[in-house]
C-alpha atoms as an extended CHARMM CRD file, in Angstrom:
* protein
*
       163  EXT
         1         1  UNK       CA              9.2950000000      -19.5790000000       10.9940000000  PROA      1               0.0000000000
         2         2  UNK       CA              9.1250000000      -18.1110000000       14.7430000000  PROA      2               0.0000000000
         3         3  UNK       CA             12.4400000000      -16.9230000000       15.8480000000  PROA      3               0.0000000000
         4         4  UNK       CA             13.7080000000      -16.2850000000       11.3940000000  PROA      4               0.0000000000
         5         5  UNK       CA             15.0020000000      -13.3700000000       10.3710000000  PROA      5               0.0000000000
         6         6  UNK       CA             13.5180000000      -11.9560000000        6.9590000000  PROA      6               0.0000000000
         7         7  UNK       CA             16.4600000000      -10.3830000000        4.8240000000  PROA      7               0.0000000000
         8         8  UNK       CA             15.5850000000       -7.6160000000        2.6250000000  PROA      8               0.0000000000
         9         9  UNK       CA             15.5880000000       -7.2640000000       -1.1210000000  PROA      9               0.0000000000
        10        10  UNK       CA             18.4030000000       -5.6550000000       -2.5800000000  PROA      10              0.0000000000
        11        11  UNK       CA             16.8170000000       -4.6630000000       -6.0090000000  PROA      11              0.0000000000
        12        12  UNK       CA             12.4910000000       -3.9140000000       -7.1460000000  PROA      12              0.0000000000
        13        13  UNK       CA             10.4640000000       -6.9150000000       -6.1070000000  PROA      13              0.0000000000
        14        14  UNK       CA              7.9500000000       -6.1860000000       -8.1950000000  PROA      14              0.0000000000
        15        15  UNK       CA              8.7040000000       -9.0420000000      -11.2180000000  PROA      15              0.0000000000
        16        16  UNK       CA              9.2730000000      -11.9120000000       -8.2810000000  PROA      16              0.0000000000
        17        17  UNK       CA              6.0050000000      -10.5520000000       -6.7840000000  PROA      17              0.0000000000
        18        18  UNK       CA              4.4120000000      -11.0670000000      -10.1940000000  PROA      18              0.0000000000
        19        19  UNK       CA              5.5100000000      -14.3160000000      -10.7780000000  PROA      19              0.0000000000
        20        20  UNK       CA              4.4010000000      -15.9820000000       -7.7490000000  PROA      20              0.0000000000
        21        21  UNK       CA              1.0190000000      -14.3470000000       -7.6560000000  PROA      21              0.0000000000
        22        22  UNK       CA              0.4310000000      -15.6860000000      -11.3880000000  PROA      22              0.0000000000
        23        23  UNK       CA              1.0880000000      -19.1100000000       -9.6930000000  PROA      23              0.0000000000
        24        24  UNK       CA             -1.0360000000      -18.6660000000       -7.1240000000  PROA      24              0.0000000000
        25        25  UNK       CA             -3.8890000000      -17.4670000000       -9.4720000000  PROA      25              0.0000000000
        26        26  UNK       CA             -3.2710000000      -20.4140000000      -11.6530000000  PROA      26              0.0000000000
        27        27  UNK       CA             -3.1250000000      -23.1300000000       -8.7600000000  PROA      27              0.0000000000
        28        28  UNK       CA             -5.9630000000      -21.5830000000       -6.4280000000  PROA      28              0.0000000000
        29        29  UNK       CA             -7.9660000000      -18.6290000000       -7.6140000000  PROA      29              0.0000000000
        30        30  UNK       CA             -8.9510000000      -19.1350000000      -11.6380000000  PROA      30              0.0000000000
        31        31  UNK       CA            -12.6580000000      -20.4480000000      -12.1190000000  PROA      31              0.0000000000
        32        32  UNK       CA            -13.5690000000      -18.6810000000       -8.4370000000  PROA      32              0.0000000000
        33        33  UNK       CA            -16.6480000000      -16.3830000000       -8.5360000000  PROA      33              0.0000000000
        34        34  UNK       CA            -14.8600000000      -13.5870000000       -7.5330000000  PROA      34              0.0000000000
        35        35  UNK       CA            -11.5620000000      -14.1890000000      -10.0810000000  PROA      35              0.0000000000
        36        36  UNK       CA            -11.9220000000      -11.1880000000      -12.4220000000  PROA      36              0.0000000000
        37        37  UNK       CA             -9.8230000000      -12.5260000000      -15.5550000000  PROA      37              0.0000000000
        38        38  UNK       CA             -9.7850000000       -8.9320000000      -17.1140000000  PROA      38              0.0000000000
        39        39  UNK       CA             -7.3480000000       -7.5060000000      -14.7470000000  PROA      39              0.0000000000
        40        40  UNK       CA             -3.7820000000       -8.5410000000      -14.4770000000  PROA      40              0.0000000000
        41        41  UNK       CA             -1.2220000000       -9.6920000000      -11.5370000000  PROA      41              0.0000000000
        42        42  UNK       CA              0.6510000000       -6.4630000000      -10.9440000000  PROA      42              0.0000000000
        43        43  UNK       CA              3.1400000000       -4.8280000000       -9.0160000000  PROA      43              0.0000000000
        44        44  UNK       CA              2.4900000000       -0.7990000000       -8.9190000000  PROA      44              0.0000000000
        45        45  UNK       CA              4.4090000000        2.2160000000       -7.6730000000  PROA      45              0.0000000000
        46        46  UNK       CA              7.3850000000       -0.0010000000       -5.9260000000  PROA      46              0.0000000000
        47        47  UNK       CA              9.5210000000        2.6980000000       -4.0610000000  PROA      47              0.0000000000
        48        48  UNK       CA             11.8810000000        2.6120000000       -0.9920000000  PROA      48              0.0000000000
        49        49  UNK       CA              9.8830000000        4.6120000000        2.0590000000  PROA      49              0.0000000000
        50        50  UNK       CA             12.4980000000        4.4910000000        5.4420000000  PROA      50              0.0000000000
        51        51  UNK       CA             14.6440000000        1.8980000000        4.0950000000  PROA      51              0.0000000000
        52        52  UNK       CA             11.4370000000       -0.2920000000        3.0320000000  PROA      52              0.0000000000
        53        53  UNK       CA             10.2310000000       -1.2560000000       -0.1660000000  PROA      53              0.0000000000
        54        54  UNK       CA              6.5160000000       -0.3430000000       -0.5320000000  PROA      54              0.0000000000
        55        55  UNK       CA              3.8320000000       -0.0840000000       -3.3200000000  PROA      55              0.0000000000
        56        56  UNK       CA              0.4410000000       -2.0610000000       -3.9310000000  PROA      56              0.0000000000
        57        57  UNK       CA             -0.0410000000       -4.9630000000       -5.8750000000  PROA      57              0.0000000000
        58        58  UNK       CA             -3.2640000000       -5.6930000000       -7.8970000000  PROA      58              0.0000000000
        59        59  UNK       CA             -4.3920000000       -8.9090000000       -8.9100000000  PROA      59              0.0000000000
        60        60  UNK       CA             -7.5440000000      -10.4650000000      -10.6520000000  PROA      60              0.0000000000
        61        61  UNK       CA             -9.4710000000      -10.9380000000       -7.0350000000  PROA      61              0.0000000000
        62        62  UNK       CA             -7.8980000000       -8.2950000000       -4.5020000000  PROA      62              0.0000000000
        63        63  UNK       CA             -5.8910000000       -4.9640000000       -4.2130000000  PROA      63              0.0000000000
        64        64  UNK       CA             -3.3470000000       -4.3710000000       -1.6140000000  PROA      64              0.0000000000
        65        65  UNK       CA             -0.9080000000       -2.4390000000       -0.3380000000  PROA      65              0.0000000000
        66        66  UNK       CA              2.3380000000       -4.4560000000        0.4740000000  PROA      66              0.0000000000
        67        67  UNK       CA              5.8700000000       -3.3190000000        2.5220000000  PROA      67              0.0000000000
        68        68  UNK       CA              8.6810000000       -5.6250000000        2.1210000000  PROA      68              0.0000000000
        69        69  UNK       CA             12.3830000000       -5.2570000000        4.0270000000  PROA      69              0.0000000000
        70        70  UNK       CA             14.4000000000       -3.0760000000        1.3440000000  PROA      70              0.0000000000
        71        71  UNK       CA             17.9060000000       -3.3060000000        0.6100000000  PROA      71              0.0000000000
        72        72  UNK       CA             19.9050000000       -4.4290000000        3.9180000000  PROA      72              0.0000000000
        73        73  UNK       CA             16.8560000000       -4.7780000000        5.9400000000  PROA      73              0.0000000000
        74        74  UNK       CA             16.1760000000       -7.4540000000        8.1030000000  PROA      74              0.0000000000
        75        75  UNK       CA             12.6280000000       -8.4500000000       10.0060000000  PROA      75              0.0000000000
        76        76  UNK       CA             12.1670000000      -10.8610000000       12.7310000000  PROA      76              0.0000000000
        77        77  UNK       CA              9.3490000000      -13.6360000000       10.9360000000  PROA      77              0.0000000000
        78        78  UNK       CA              5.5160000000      -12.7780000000       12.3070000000  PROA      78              0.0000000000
        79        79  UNK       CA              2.9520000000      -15.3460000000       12.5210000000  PROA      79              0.0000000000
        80        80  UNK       CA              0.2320000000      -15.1610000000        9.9370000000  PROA      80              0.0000000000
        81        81  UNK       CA             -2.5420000000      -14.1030000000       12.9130000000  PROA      81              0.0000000000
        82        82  UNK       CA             -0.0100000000      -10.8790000000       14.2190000000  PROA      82              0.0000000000
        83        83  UNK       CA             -1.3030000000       -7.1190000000       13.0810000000  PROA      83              0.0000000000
        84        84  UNK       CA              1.2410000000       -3.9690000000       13.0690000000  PROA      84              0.0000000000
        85        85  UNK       CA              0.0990000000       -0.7400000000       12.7660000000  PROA      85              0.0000000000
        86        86  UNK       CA              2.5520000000        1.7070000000       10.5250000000  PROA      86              0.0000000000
        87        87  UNK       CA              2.7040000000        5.5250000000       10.3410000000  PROA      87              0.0000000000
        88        88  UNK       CA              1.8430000000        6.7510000000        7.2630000000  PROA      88              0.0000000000
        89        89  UNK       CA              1.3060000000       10.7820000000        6.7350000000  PROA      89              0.0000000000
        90        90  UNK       CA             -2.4660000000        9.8510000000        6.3250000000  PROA      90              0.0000000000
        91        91  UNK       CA             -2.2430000000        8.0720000000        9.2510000000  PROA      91              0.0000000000
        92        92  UNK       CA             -2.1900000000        4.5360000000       10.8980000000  PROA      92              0.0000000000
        93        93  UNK       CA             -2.5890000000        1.4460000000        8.7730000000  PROA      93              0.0000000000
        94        94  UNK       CA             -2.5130000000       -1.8610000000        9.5560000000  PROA      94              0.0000000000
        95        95  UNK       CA             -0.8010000000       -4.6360000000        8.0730000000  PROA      95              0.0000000000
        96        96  UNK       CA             -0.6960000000       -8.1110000000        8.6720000000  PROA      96              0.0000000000
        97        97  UNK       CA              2.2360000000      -11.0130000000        7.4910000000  PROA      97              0.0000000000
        98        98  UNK       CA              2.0940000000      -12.7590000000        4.4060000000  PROA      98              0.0000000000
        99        99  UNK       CA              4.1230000000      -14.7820000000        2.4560000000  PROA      99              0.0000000000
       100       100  UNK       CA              4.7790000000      -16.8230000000       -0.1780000000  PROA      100             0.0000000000
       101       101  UNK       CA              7.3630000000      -19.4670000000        1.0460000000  PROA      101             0.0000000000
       102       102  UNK       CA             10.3500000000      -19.5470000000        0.3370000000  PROA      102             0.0000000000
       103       103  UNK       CA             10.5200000000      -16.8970000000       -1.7040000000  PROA      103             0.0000000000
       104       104  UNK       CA              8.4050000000      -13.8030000000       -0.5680000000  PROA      104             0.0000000000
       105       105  UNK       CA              7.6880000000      -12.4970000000        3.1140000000  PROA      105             0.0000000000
       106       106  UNK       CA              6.0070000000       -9.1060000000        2.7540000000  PROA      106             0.0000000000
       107       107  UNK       CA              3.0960000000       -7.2100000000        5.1890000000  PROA      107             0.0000000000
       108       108  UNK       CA             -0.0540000000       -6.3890000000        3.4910000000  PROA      108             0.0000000000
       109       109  UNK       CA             -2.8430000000       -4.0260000000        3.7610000000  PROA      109             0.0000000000
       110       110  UNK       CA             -6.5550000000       -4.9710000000        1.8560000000  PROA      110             0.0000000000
       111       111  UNK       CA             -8.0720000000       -2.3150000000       -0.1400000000  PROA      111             0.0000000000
       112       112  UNK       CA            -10.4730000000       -4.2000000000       -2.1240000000  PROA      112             0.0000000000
       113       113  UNK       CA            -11.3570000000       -8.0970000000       -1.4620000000  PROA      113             0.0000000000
       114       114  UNK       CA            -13.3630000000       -8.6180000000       -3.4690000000  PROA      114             0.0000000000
       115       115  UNK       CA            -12.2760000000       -6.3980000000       -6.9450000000  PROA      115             0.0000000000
       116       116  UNK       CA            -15.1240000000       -4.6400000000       -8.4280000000  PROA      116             0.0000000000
       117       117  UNK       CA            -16.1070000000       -6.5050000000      -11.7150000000  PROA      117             0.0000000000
       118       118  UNK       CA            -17.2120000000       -3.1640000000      -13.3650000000  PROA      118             0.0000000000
       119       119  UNK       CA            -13.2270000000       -2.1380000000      -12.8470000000  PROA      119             0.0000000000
       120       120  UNK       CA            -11.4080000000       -2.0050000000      -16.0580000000  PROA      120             0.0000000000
       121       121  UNK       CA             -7.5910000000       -3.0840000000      -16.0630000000  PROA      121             0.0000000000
       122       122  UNK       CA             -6.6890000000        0.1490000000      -17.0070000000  PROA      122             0.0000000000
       123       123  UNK       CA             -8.5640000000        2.0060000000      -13.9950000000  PROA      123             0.0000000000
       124       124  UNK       CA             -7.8920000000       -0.8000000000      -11.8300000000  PROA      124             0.0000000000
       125       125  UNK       CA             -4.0850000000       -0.4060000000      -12.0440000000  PROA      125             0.0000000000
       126       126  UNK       CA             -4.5240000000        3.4260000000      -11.6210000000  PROA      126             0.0000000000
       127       127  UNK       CA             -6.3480000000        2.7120000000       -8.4930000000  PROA      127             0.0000000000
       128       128  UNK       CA             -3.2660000000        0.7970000000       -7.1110000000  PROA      128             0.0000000000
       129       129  UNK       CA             -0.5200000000        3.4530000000       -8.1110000000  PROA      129             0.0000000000
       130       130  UNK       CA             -3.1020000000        6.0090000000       -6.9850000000  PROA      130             0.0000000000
       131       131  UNK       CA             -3.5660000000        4.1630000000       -3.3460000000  PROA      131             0.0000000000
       132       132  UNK       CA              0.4090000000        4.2610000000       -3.2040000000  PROA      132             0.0000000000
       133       133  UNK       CA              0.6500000000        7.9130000000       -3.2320000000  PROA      133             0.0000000000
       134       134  UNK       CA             -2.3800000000        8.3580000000       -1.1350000000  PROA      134             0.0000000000
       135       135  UNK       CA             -1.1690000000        6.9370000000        1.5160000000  PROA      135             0.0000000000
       136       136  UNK       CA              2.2420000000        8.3290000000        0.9210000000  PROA      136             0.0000000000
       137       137  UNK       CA              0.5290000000       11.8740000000        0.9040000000  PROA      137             0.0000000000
       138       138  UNK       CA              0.7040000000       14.5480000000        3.5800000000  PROA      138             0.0000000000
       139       139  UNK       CA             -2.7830000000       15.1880000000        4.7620000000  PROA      139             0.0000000000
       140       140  UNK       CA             -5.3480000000       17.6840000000        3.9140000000  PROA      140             0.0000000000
       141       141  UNK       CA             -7.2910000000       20.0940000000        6.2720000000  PROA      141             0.0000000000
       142       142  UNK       CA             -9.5080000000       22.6800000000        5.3410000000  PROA      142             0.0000000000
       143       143  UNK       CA             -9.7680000000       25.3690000000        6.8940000000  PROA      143             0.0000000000
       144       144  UNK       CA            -12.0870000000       27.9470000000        7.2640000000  PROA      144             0.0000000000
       145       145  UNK       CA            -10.0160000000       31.3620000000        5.9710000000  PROA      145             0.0000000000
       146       146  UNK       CA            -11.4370000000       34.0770000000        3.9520000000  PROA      146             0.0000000000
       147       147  UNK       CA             -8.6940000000       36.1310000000        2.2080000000  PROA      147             0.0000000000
       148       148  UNK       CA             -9.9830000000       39.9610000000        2.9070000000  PROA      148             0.0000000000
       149       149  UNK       CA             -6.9350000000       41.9250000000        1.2750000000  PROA      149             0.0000000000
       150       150  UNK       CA             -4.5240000000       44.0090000000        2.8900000000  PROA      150             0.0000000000
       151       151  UNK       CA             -6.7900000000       47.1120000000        3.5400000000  PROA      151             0.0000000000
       152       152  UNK       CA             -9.4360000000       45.1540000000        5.1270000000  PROA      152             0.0000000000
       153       153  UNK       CA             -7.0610000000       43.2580000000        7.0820000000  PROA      153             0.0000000000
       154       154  UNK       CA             -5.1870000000       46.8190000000        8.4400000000  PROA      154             0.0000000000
       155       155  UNK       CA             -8.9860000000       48.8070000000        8.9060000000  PROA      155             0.0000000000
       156       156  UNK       CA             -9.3390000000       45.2430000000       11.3490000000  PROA      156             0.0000000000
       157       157  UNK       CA             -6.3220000000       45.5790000000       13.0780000000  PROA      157             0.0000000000
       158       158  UNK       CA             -6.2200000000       49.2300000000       13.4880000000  PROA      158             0.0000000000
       159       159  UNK       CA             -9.7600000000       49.3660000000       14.8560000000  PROA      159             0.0000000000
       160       160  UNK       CA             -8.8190000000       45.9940000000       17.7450000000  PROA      160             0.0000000000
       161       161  UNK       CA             -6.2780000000       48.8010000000       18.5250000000  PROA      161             0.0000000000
       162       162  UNK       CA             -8.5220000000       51.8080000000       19.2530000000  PROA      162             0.0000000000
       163       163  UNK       CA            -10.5980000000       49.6720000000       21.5880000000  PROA      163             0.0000000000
């Protein structure tokens, strides 16, 4: 509700998270085109990042990556319709407000929305822990150097000098 404060989660969310995505998937999302029965409802890679409680969670029709308050948090309540954009080393991502009411209030990220049906529930839950510590993950940049050795690397510099 506008004007709420969210209070954090002093211990992993990651069996409540379970539990009321099995609900929803048994109230709303079984017998949908798109419901993949072969993966489960799971929580992945749960971890504390700036006082925050982050990881992905992977369920039978999406894959996302979720940030709830963490342990003496509190967030002001967002509509459903607001975005925020978070650093991550990778970059930007945004996240919109989600919850579950009463009992969860997280921000979300889609990966997949739709999940691929040729995804196994083993490489589907490696995808999720694997997204966590992508995004987690300084970045890469390749560069163009070409390791010459030492005595290449002195003829160089002593012949800038005679010029």
């Amino acid at each position: 509700m506008p004007g709420e404060r969210i209070e954090g989660y002093a211990t992993d969310p990651s069996a409540l998270i379970e539990r009321l995505f099995q609900q929803v998937a048994e109230r709303s999302m079984v017998g949908l085109p798109f419901y993949r029965p072969q993966l489960p409802i799971k929580a992945c890679a749960f971890q504390l990042l700036e006082g925050q409680l982050f990881g992905a969670l992977l369920t039978p029709w999406m894959l996302q990556l979720m940030l709830l308050p963490g342990p003496g948090q509190r967030w002001d309540y967002r509509r459903a319709d607001e975005r925020l954009a978070l650093a991550f080393p990778q970059g930007e991502i945004l996240f919109r407000p989600g919850e579950i009411a009463p009992d969860l209030y997280y921000l979300s990220c889609s990966l997949l929305s739709p999940v691929d049906p040729a995804l196994s529930a083993e490489r589907a839950v490696a995808l999720a822990e694997n997204s966590v510590r992508l995004a987690l993950s300084l970045p890469v940049r390749q560069t163009s150097v070409i390791n010459t050795g030492r005595r290449a690397l002195l003829r160089g510099a002593l012949s800038a000098n005679k010029g």
